XYZ file of C-alpha atoms in Angstrom:
591
model
C 129.401 128.713 117.371
C 130.741 131.347 119.773
C 129.476 134.093 117.439
C 125.951 132.632 117.606
C 126.093 132.376 121.394
C 127.503 135.922 121.645
C 124.354 137.214 119.957
C 122.301 135.451 122.640
C 124.532 137.017 125.328
C 124.271 140.529 123.859
C 127.905 140.446 122.683
C 129.565 138.822 125.705
C 132.389 136.356 124.994
C 133.655 133.434 127.056
C 137.015 135.208 127.096
C 135.433 138.104 129.006
C 135.344 135.725 131.998
C 132.469 137.371 133.809
C 133.357 137.149 137.532
C 129.853 137.831 138.878
C 129.229 134.247 139.963
C 132.822 133.172 140.472
C 133.407 131.250 143.671
C 136.758 130.229 145.077
C 137.808 126.619 145.439
C 139.083 123.963 143.119
C 140.233 120.368 143.037
C 143.446 118.679 143.966
C 144.846 115.177 143.981
C 144.414 114.697 147.729
C 145.627 111.116 147.921
C 148.384 111.348 145.320
C 146.621 109.132 142.779
C 147.845 111.155 139.814
C 151.450 111.204 141.016
C 151.604 107.554 142.122
C 153.368 105.044 139.919
C 152.031 101.517 139.529
C 154.766 100.235 141.871
C 154.197 102.792 144.623
C 152.335 101.453 147.623
C 149.064 103.217 148.438
C 146.756 103.038 151.433
C 143.148 101.921 150.735
C 141.417 104.698 152.687
C 137.684 105.024 153.011
C 136.622 106.643 156.281
C 139.255 104.435 157.837
C 141.703 101.899 156.407
C 139.540 99.419 154.485
C 140.047 95.816 155.526
C 138.287 92.482 155.722
C 134.755 92.216 154.423
C 134.453 95.984 153.895
C 137.488 95.927 151.575
C 135.856 93.263 149.396
C 132.722 95.431 149.186
C 134.623 98.608 148.232
C 134.742 98.854 144.400
C 137.582 101.393 144.489
C 139.975 98.970 146.221
C 138.537 95.487 145.722
C 140.741 93.156 143.651
C 138.787 89.930 144.121
C 140.968 86.861 143.716
C 143.951 89.058 142.762
C 144.721 89.967 146.405
C 148.203 88.619 147.148
C 149.003 86.284 150.062
C 150.657 89.180 151.889
C 147.640 91.465 151.359
C 145.261 88.761 152.582
C 147.186 88.575 155.835
C 147.595 92.332 156.261
C 143.937 93.172 155.562
C 142.143 90.324 157.343
C 140.997 88.590 154.160
C 141.944 85.034 155.111
C 138.959 82.752 154.728
C 136.913 85.430 152.942
C 138.330 84.377 149.562
C 139.097 81.024 147.926
C 142.802 80.125 148.337
C 143.800 80.730 144.687
C 145.580 83.979 143.688
C 145.055 85.018 140.060
C 146.380 87.838 137.890
C 144.306 90.762 136.694
C 144.889 89.611 133.121
C 143.328 86.227 133.884
C 140.353 88.003 135.470
C 139.932 90.024 132.254
C 140.072 86.856 130.144
C 137.477 85.117 132.311
C 135.095 88.097 132.294
C 135.312 88.610 128.533
C 134.492 84.943 128.051
C 131.500 85.351 130.341
C 130.258 88.538 128.637
C 130.567 86.985 125.179
C 128.295 84.178 126.297
C 125.426 86.668 126.545
C 123.585 87.060 123.243
C 121.445 90.022 124.340
C 123.388 93.344 124.436
C 121.367 94.613 127.429
C 122.526 91.629 129.501
C 126.112 92.475 128.588
C 125.448 96.062 129.728
C 124.040 94.853 133.058
C 127.058 92.575 133.550
C 129.429 95.495 132.924
C 127.570 97.782 135.333
C 127.616 95.102 138.023
C 131.369 94.743 137.536
C 131.832 98.513 137.870
C 129.942 98.400 141.168
C 132.136 95.685 142.680
C 135.616 96.136 141.121
C 136.304 99.524 139.552
C 139.830 98.894 138.286
C 138.887 95.582 136.676
C 135.940 97.274 134.941
C 138.215 99.900 133.382
C 140.930 97.383 132.535
C 138.335 95.259 130.731
C 136.931 98.267 128.860
C 140.331 99.670 127.853
C 141.680 96.324 126.647
C 138.513 95.542 124.644
C 137.307 99.027 123.734
C 136.095 98.280 120.197
C 133.981 95.362 121.409
C 132.660 96.914 124.633
C 132.147 100.565 123.662
C 128.796 99.764 121.940
C 127.763 98.011 125.164
C 128.599 100.655 127.779
C 127.517 103.461 125.449
C 125.497 103.852 122.270
C 123.571 101.954 121.046
C 122.990 99.674 124.075
C 122.861 102.491 126.635
C 119.719 103.768 124.893
C 117.848 100.547 125.629
C 119.283 100.587 129.163
C 117.822 104.066 129.757
C 114.432 102.966 128.437
C 114.426 100.065 130.935
C 116.411 101.785 133.705
C 113.598 101.471 136.222
C 113.447 97.710 135.750
C 117.209 97.083 135.854
C 117.978 99.652 138.588
C 119.861 98.053 141.498
C 122.232 100.575 143.058
C 122.331 104.348 142.545
C 125.187 105.662 140.429
C 125.513 109.425 140.634
C 123.379 112.155 142.155
C 119.662 112.606 141.568
C 118.602 116.225 142.058
C 114.856 116.746 141.773
C 112.418 119.574 142.438
C 112.165 118.146 145.969
C 115.745 119.313 146.571
C 115.113 122.922 145.540
C 116.812 125.230 148.052
C 119.042 122.371 149.296
C 121.186 121.500 146.273
C 124.469 122.521 147.912
C 123.691 120.138 150.785
C 122.867 117.381 148.281
C 126.208 117.854 146.507
C 127.955 117.466 149.850
C 126.284 114.071 150.261
C 128.453 112.748 147.441
C 131.378 110.872 149.053
C 134.104 112.344 146.828
C 135.213 115.930 147.384
C 137.681 116.481 144.528
C 135.419 116.575 141.474
C 136.901 117.656 138.136
C 134.171 116.655 135.643
C 130.382 116.663 136.049
C 128.106 115.270 133.330
C 124.536 116.442 133.863
C 121.286 115.699 132.027
C 117.616 116.485 132.561
C 116.629 113.451 130.481
C 114.439 115.362 128.029
C 116.146 114.266 124.797
C 118.013 110.998 125.372
C 119.813 110.080 122.134
C 117.045 109.804 119.511
C 114.641 108.258 122.018
C 113.002 111.381 123.422
C 112.002 112.201 127.001
C 113.124 109.473 129.405
C 113.044 111.666 132.503
C 114.999 110.411 135.497
C 115.961 107.243 133.636
C 118.363 109.302 131.530
C 120.972 108.711 134.285
C 122.465 105.974 132.100
C 123.887 108.704 129.847
C 126.004 110.608 132.454
C 127.157 107.286 133.944
C 128.184 106.001 130.505
C 129.875 109.244 129.446
C 131.957 109.415 132.607
C 133.005 105.783 132.222
C 134.465 106.861 128.881
C 136.098 109.960 130.382
C 138.067 107.534 132.550
C 138.625 104.615 130.153
C 139.411 106.681 127.047
C 140.606 109.987 128.487
C 142.254 108.875 131.701
C 140.311 111.189 134.023
C 140.282 109.618 137.509
C 136.942 107.913 138.268
C 136.909 109.417 141.762
C 136.905 112.904 140.219
C 133.847 112.236 138.006
C 130.262 112.971 139.060
C 127.138 111.891 137.087
C 124.073 114.066 137.798
C 120.444 113.836 136.712
C 118.175 116.847 137.183
C 114.653 115.475 137.607
C 111.969 118.029 136.794
C 109.402 115.430 135.752
C 108.674 113.870 132.374
C 106.133 114.306 129.602
C 106.468 110.638 128.667
C 103.033 109.194 129.458
C 104.276 105.632 129.226
C 106.838 106.277 131.975
C 104.360 108.135 134.176
C 102.126 105.042 134.083
C 105.027 102.604 134.633
C 104.982 101.258 138.193
C 108.773 100.750 138.033
C 109.571 104.338 136.951
C 112.141 105.801 139.379
C 111.568 109.538 138.842
C 109.052 112.226 139.800
C 105.565 111.334 138.598
C 104.583 114.718 137.206
C 104.648 116.678 133.975
C 107.961 118.323 133.180
C 108.527 121.694 134.886
C 109.326 124.594 132.554
C 109.901 128.339 132.628
C 110.958 130.038 135.839
C 110.648 126.922 137.999
C 113.020 125.030 135.680
C 115.461 127.930 135.331
C 115.677 128.521 139.076
C 116.474 124.871 139.788
C 119.189 124.778 137.090
C 120.677 128.051 138.314
C 120.802 126.775 141.874
C 122.600 123.646 140.656
C 125.136 125.619 138.599
C 125.862 127.994 141.480
C 126.136 125.170 144.022
C 128.437 123.090 141.781
C 130.846 125.979 141.384
C 130.691 126.871 145.067
C 131.354 123.289 146.137
C 133.941 122.267 143.540
C 135.477 125.525 142.385
C 136.086 127.488 139.221
C 137.804 124.639 137.367
C 135.117 121.966 137.520
C 134.001 121.086 133.982
C 130.207 120.839 133.704
C 129.124 118.936 130.593
C 125.484 119.355 129.542
C 124.142 116.160 128.013
C 120.908 115.377 126.150
C 118.980 118.539 127.009
C 116.213 119.541 124.581
C 117.214 122.095 121.931
C 115.573 125.121 123.560
C 117.306 124.504 126.885
C 120.651 123.318 125.461
C 121.431 126.583 123.654
C 120.042 128.714 126.466
C 122.216 127.015 129.119
C 125.365 127.200 127.001
C 124.725 130.868 126.306
C 123.809 131.751 129.888
C 126.702 130.033 131.660
C 129.455 130.170 129.010
C 130.950 133.360 130.468
C 130.639 132.450 134.154
C 131.314 128.699 134.293
C 133.487 126.061 132.633
C 130.727 124.477 130.522
C 130.630 122.196 127.498
C 127.721 120.699 125.573
C 128.704 117.431 123.943
C 125.605 117.326 121.714
C 126.399 120.749 120.251
C 130.175 121.135 120.606
C 131.468 117.562 120.946
C 129.455 116.256 118.002
C 130.578 119.247 115.942
C 134.241 118.621 116.697
C 134.181 114.920 115.826
C 132.214 115.463 112.597
C 134.509 118.300 111.489
C 137.495 115.987 112.080
C 135.852 113.313 109.909
C 135.108 115.801 107.140
C 138.684 117.147 107.161
C 140.073 113.602 107.061
C 137.641 112.692 104.234
C 139.136 115.412 102.039
C 142.022 112.983 101.432
C 139.485 110.700 99.728
C 137.058 113.074 98.044
C 139.579 115.789 97.168
C 139.404 119.565 97.300
C 139.633 121.969 100.213
C 136.982 122.457 102.864
C 135.871 125.737 101.284
C 135.270 124.073 97.921
C 132.585 121.736 99.263
C 128.857 122.262 99.727
C 127.125 120.803 102.772
C 123.505 119.770 103.253
C 122.152 118.788 106.671
C 119.004 116.874 107.523
C 118.231 118.096 111.030
C 118.611 121.629 112.363
C 118.660 121.009 116.102
C 121.531 121.385 118.536
C 123.711 118.761 116.802
C 123.052 119.948 113.232
C 123.531 123.663 113.858
C 126.524 122.996 116.120
C 128.283 120.945 113.433
C 127.415 123.483 110.751
C 128.808 126.374 112.767
C 132.109 124.635 113.546
C 132.555 123.693 109.873
C 131.874 127.329 108.935
C 134.444 128.501 111.510
C 137.118 126.116 110.211
C 136.300 127.176 106.655
C 136.663 130.832 107.670
C 139.967 130.063 109.369
C 141.328 128.358 106.234
C 140.022 130.845 103.648
C 140.333 134.046 105.755
C 136.732 134.845 104.762
C 134.148 136.109 107.289
C 132.119 133.337 108.909
C 128.962 135.017 107.565
C 130.256 134.189 104.068
C 131.357 130.606 104.780
C 127.931 129.807 106.240
C 126.508 130.250 102.744
C 128.196 126.986 101.713
C 126.093 125.139 104.282
C 122.368 124.391 103.958
C 119.994 122.863 106.509
C 116.707 120.994 106.111
C 114.308 120.723 109.063
C 110.824 119.245 109.383
C 109.371 122.057 107.254
C 111.912 121.813 104.435
C 114.961 123.806 103.404
C 115.760 126.673 105.762
C 115.549 129.800 103.599
C 115.316 133.544 104.217
C 111.562 133.686 103.578
C 111.075 131.562 106.722
C 113.326 133.705 108.931
C 110.595 135.329 111.040
C 109.241 131.949 112.160
C 112.613 130.316 112.895
C 114.162 129.596 116.290
C 117.155 131.840 116.990
C 119.782 129.104 116.431
C 118.426 128.388 112.923
C 118.410 131.983 111.685
C 122.102 132.149 110.603
C 121.342 129.331 108.129
C 118.403 131.006 106.391
C 119.898 131.735 102.943
C 118.321 133.276 99.866
C 116.573 130.499 97.904
C 113.174 129.403 96.736
C 111.309 127.239 99.308
C 112.083 123.500 99.041
C 109.772 121.093 100.817
C 111.787 117.891 101.292
C 115.281 116.425 101.462
C 115.269 114.754 98.052
C 114.302 118.005 96.315
C 116.965 119.856 98.316
C 119.655 117.389 97.208
C 118.624 117.865 93.584
C 118.721 121.678 93.666
C 121.614 122.316 96.099
C 123.783 119.477 94.691
C 125.801 119.033 97.902
C 129.079 117.137 98.038
C 128.515 116.247 101.713
C 125.225 114.991 103.208
C 124.958 114.956 107.003
C 122.053 113.488 108.990
C 121.386 114.632 112.556
C 117.607 114.418 112.517
C 117.075 111.612 115.019
C 114.691 110.027 112.480
C 115.598 106.672 110.946
C 115.419 105.663 107.278
C 115.349 109.242 105.988
C 118.320 108.795 103.615
C 116.235 106.831 101.126
C 117.442 105.037 97.993
C 116.379 108.061 95.938
C 118.351 110.455 98.158
C 121.543 108.352 97.994
C 121.179 107.939 94.229
C 120.700 111.695 93.816
C 123.898 112.302 95.859
C 125.761 109.790 93.688
C 124.514 111.341 90.439
C 126.217 114.664 91.192
C 129.349 113.355 92.966
C 132.020 110.824 92.118
C 132.531 110.069 95.849
C 129.682 111.486 97.941
C 130.441 111.856 101.646
C 127.434 110.569 103.621
C 127.297 110.844 107.413
C 124.265 109.233 109.105
C 124.843 110.413 112.658
C 121.612 109.774 114.553
C 121.638 107.323 117.460
C 120.833 104.618 118.369
C 121.085 102.281 115.369
C 117.307 102.215 114.864
C 117.320 105.991 114.344
C 120.206 106.063 111.857
C 119.274 107.881 108.639
C 120.479 104.835 106.692
C 122.597 101.744 107.239
C 126.097 101.151 105.912
C 124.756 98.450 103.592
C 122.173 100.841 102.146
C 124.745 103.617 101.617
C 127.220 101.372 99.801
C 124.621 99.417 97.803
C 122.585 102.414 96.634
C 125.717 104.402 95.720
C 127.173 101.340 93.911
C 130.140 101.323 96.276
C 131.096 104.963 95.638
C 130.012 106.547 98.942
C 132.376 107.454 101.755
C 130.220 106.583 104.760
C 130.333 107.028 108.531
C 127.606 106.770 111.141
C 126.830 107.595 114.745
C 126.279 103.948 115.701
C 128.539 101.088 114.561
C 127.783 98.896 111.546
C 129.415 95.647 110.450
C 131.574 95.555 107.289
C 129.581 95.317 104.056
C 130.242 93.016 101.101
C 129.306 94.625 97.791
C 130.282 93.576 94.289
C 133.132 91.401 95.571
C 134.626 94.131 97.769
C 134.497 94.611 101.545
C 133.599 98.108 102.750
C 134.440 99.271 106.276
C 132.399 102.173 107.635
C 133.697 104.536 110.282
C 131.851 105.521 113.431
C 131.532 109.262 114.043
C 131.570 108.710 117.769
C 131.825 111.599 120.230
C 134.048 109.304 122.287
C 136.868 110.334 119.944
C 136.645 113.913 121.223
C 135.136 114.525 124.654
C 137.460 112.326 126.786
C 140.610 113.928 125.358
C 138.982 117.352 125.351
C 138.109 116.993 129.032
C 141.604 115.773 129.877
C 143.082 118.801 128.100
C 140.917 121.119 130.177
C 141.883 119.350 133.420
C 145.654 119.300 132.785
C 145.732 122.965 131.734
C 143.454 124.167 134.525
C 141.302 125.913 131.899
C 138.450 127.996 133.280
C 136.475 128.549 130.051
C 135.728 126.632 126.830
C 136.321 128.542 123.589
C 135.656 127.633 119.940
C 139.413 127.743 119.242
C 139.829 124.823 121.659
C 137.177 122.823 119.769
C 138.910 123.497 116.453
C 142.213 122.393 118.001
C 140.600 119.125 119.116
C 139.158 118.503 115.624
C 142.458 119.190 113.903
C 144.283 116.887 116.319
C 141.828 114.040 115.641
C 141.956 114.533 111.862
C 145.763 114.457 112.111
C 145.557 110.901 113.495
C 143.977 109.591 110.272
C 146.895 108.152 108.275
C 147.091 107.111 104.605
C 146.813 103.469 105.671
C 143.468 104.284 107.316
C 142.043 106.256 104.381
C 143.064 103.466 101.973
C 140.381 101.361 103.664
C 137.809 104.111 103.023
C 137.802 105.110 106.702
C 137.788 108.701 107.969
C 138.400 107.966 111.656
C 141.312 106.147 113.316
C 140.745 102.774 115.027
C 139.259 103.003 118.522
C 141.904 100.526 119.696
C 144.372 103.455 119.819
C 141.934 105.852 121.505
C 144.066 106.512 124.618
C 146.981 107.732 122.478
C 144.557 109.794 120.390
C 143.057 111.307 123.569
C 146.535 112.320 124.777
C 147.178 114.090 121.450
C 143.814 115.860 121.614
C 144.386 116.815 125.273
C 147.771 118.311 124.394
C 146.309 120.341 121.507
C 143.407 121.606 123.630
C 145.734 122.502 126.507
C 148.127 124.295 124.128
C 145.263 126.388 122.770
C 144.038 127.138 126.314
C 147.489 128.476 127.197
C 147.637 130.433 123.933
C 144.310 132.241 124.419
C 144.851 132.846 128.127
C 142.266 130.621 129.829
C 144.739 128.099 131.334
C 145.644 128.495 135.006
C 148.026 125.594 135.677
C 151.455 127.222 135.644
C 154.160 126.877 134.578
C 153.120 125.325 131.285
C 154.627 121.829 130.852
C 157.292 121.706 128.142
C 155.926 118.560 126.472
C 152.145 118.581 126.725
C 151.680 115.147 125.111
C 153.972 113.453 127.626
C 152.377 115.425 130.439
C 148.893 114.357 129.321
C 149.980 110.712 129.187
C 151.532 110.971 132.656
C 148.268 112.317 134.105
C 146.078 109.547 132.686
C 144.513 107.096 135.111
C 145.624 103.504 134.626
C 143.498 100.639 135.970
C 146.344 98.261 136.804
C 145.980 96.943 140.362
C 148.054 98.667 143.048
C 149.862 96.862 145.844
C 148.526 97.552 149.344
C 150.550 98.007 152.503
């Protein structure tokens, strides 16, 4: 991945740490949140000490009916609440019962967002304690529908909206955000939301959802997270005609106008928050995603979850699957449907891991990986017409027009879908995979569920129960021939929260491919024999916080090893240190 980006940068590496746009600054735990234990008393500061009605309206400090008798007296809450005092655990029980009463997933999403806006700690407690049930609600697949209808369900702003109207004033806009100590920014321009296309300003649901997971799964403090949407217009005619659309009503800006706005944002973010603020690019269109990662990789701490995060989680799944399908990574042949940012990102990280294991040049290991795009198999005869990020995958071969033909001639052992087009792994394709493999590994990664290349039921039925299957969106267990099959979810939530935590605790100032490989290896290492016996290639999400701590420790260790970590001295036990830094949503006692 880094080798591809280096070509775009004329040979520059992230380890060169170009200082030309470096600005001083940084983040610190101003109020001692990271150091505080659950028993330590804290002061509920806003602009002054929050009390009375304002305290009940402050999501950071509100506890609802869980305020103690002493707190009700000290903070002027008498009469503003019913007389009963309940525990946080009872609040969680009540809310889960309420959420389960909704049959429509979007209503569950709205209920969760409303909870986040009125009681932050209860929101995260609920999400952490019920992660397997609520993750599909606060993130994919439900968040996709939420983005499509964001204008209709919009109630209160979450995050910063930076549009072309703010050009020349972005630094001032950043200073409007109430929190000063920002460690992670997730930013989108809404052009390629999941597999749903251009949703413009309504893509804000993605940064909000991602940062909720940074906190719930990775333990990054919510007050240090900033969701940002860059609004340069939309080419979605349906949205432009929608009276409830909340963004700029104009065609999407491109070229110099787009680049200048993004550059102003990147410069302002670094100036305002310092060298160590992680900026995660999310759901940018292919042409912009690679360009931004290439342009800012040597000057900023940047990460693209669609390219790098997806690659890391898929590589982890493939490595774990080797326990089921046998062989080493270098002995397998890979075929991708989809050659965009996700597909090429995954392919490159697999090639890098293969090169690391076999000691062969990455140019050689790439030859074990084939990609199919909308025009067929990517081969050398097409090289002149290919986008730059596809060119490394143009191998010598006769032209092949479609996926089924490619499966028959390449005979891959692993089939990976990242096309964003549903129902493309047809019965014929699955049967062709099964005819040349005892246990074909099939990964249908496109989101949301409607865009998945195939369902779990189709994969198991058409392969006669022989496939090892995982998908981007969750599927229920499948009964086939008297046996129950459990499919794994290749969810980026396994990687990016722990990856981000590792960057924060090490004070890393650049993201390098070695750190991504470390994250993948750490995740694969969490897949035990008991898990693979069930046919799964990912660990249960119920243990995601422990997994995130392991990933954070591995990422931090690699950051120290390659010289991009700045938090010194290095902690002796990075796993324990990561766990100690993780935000916990248990209520605090107020003075």
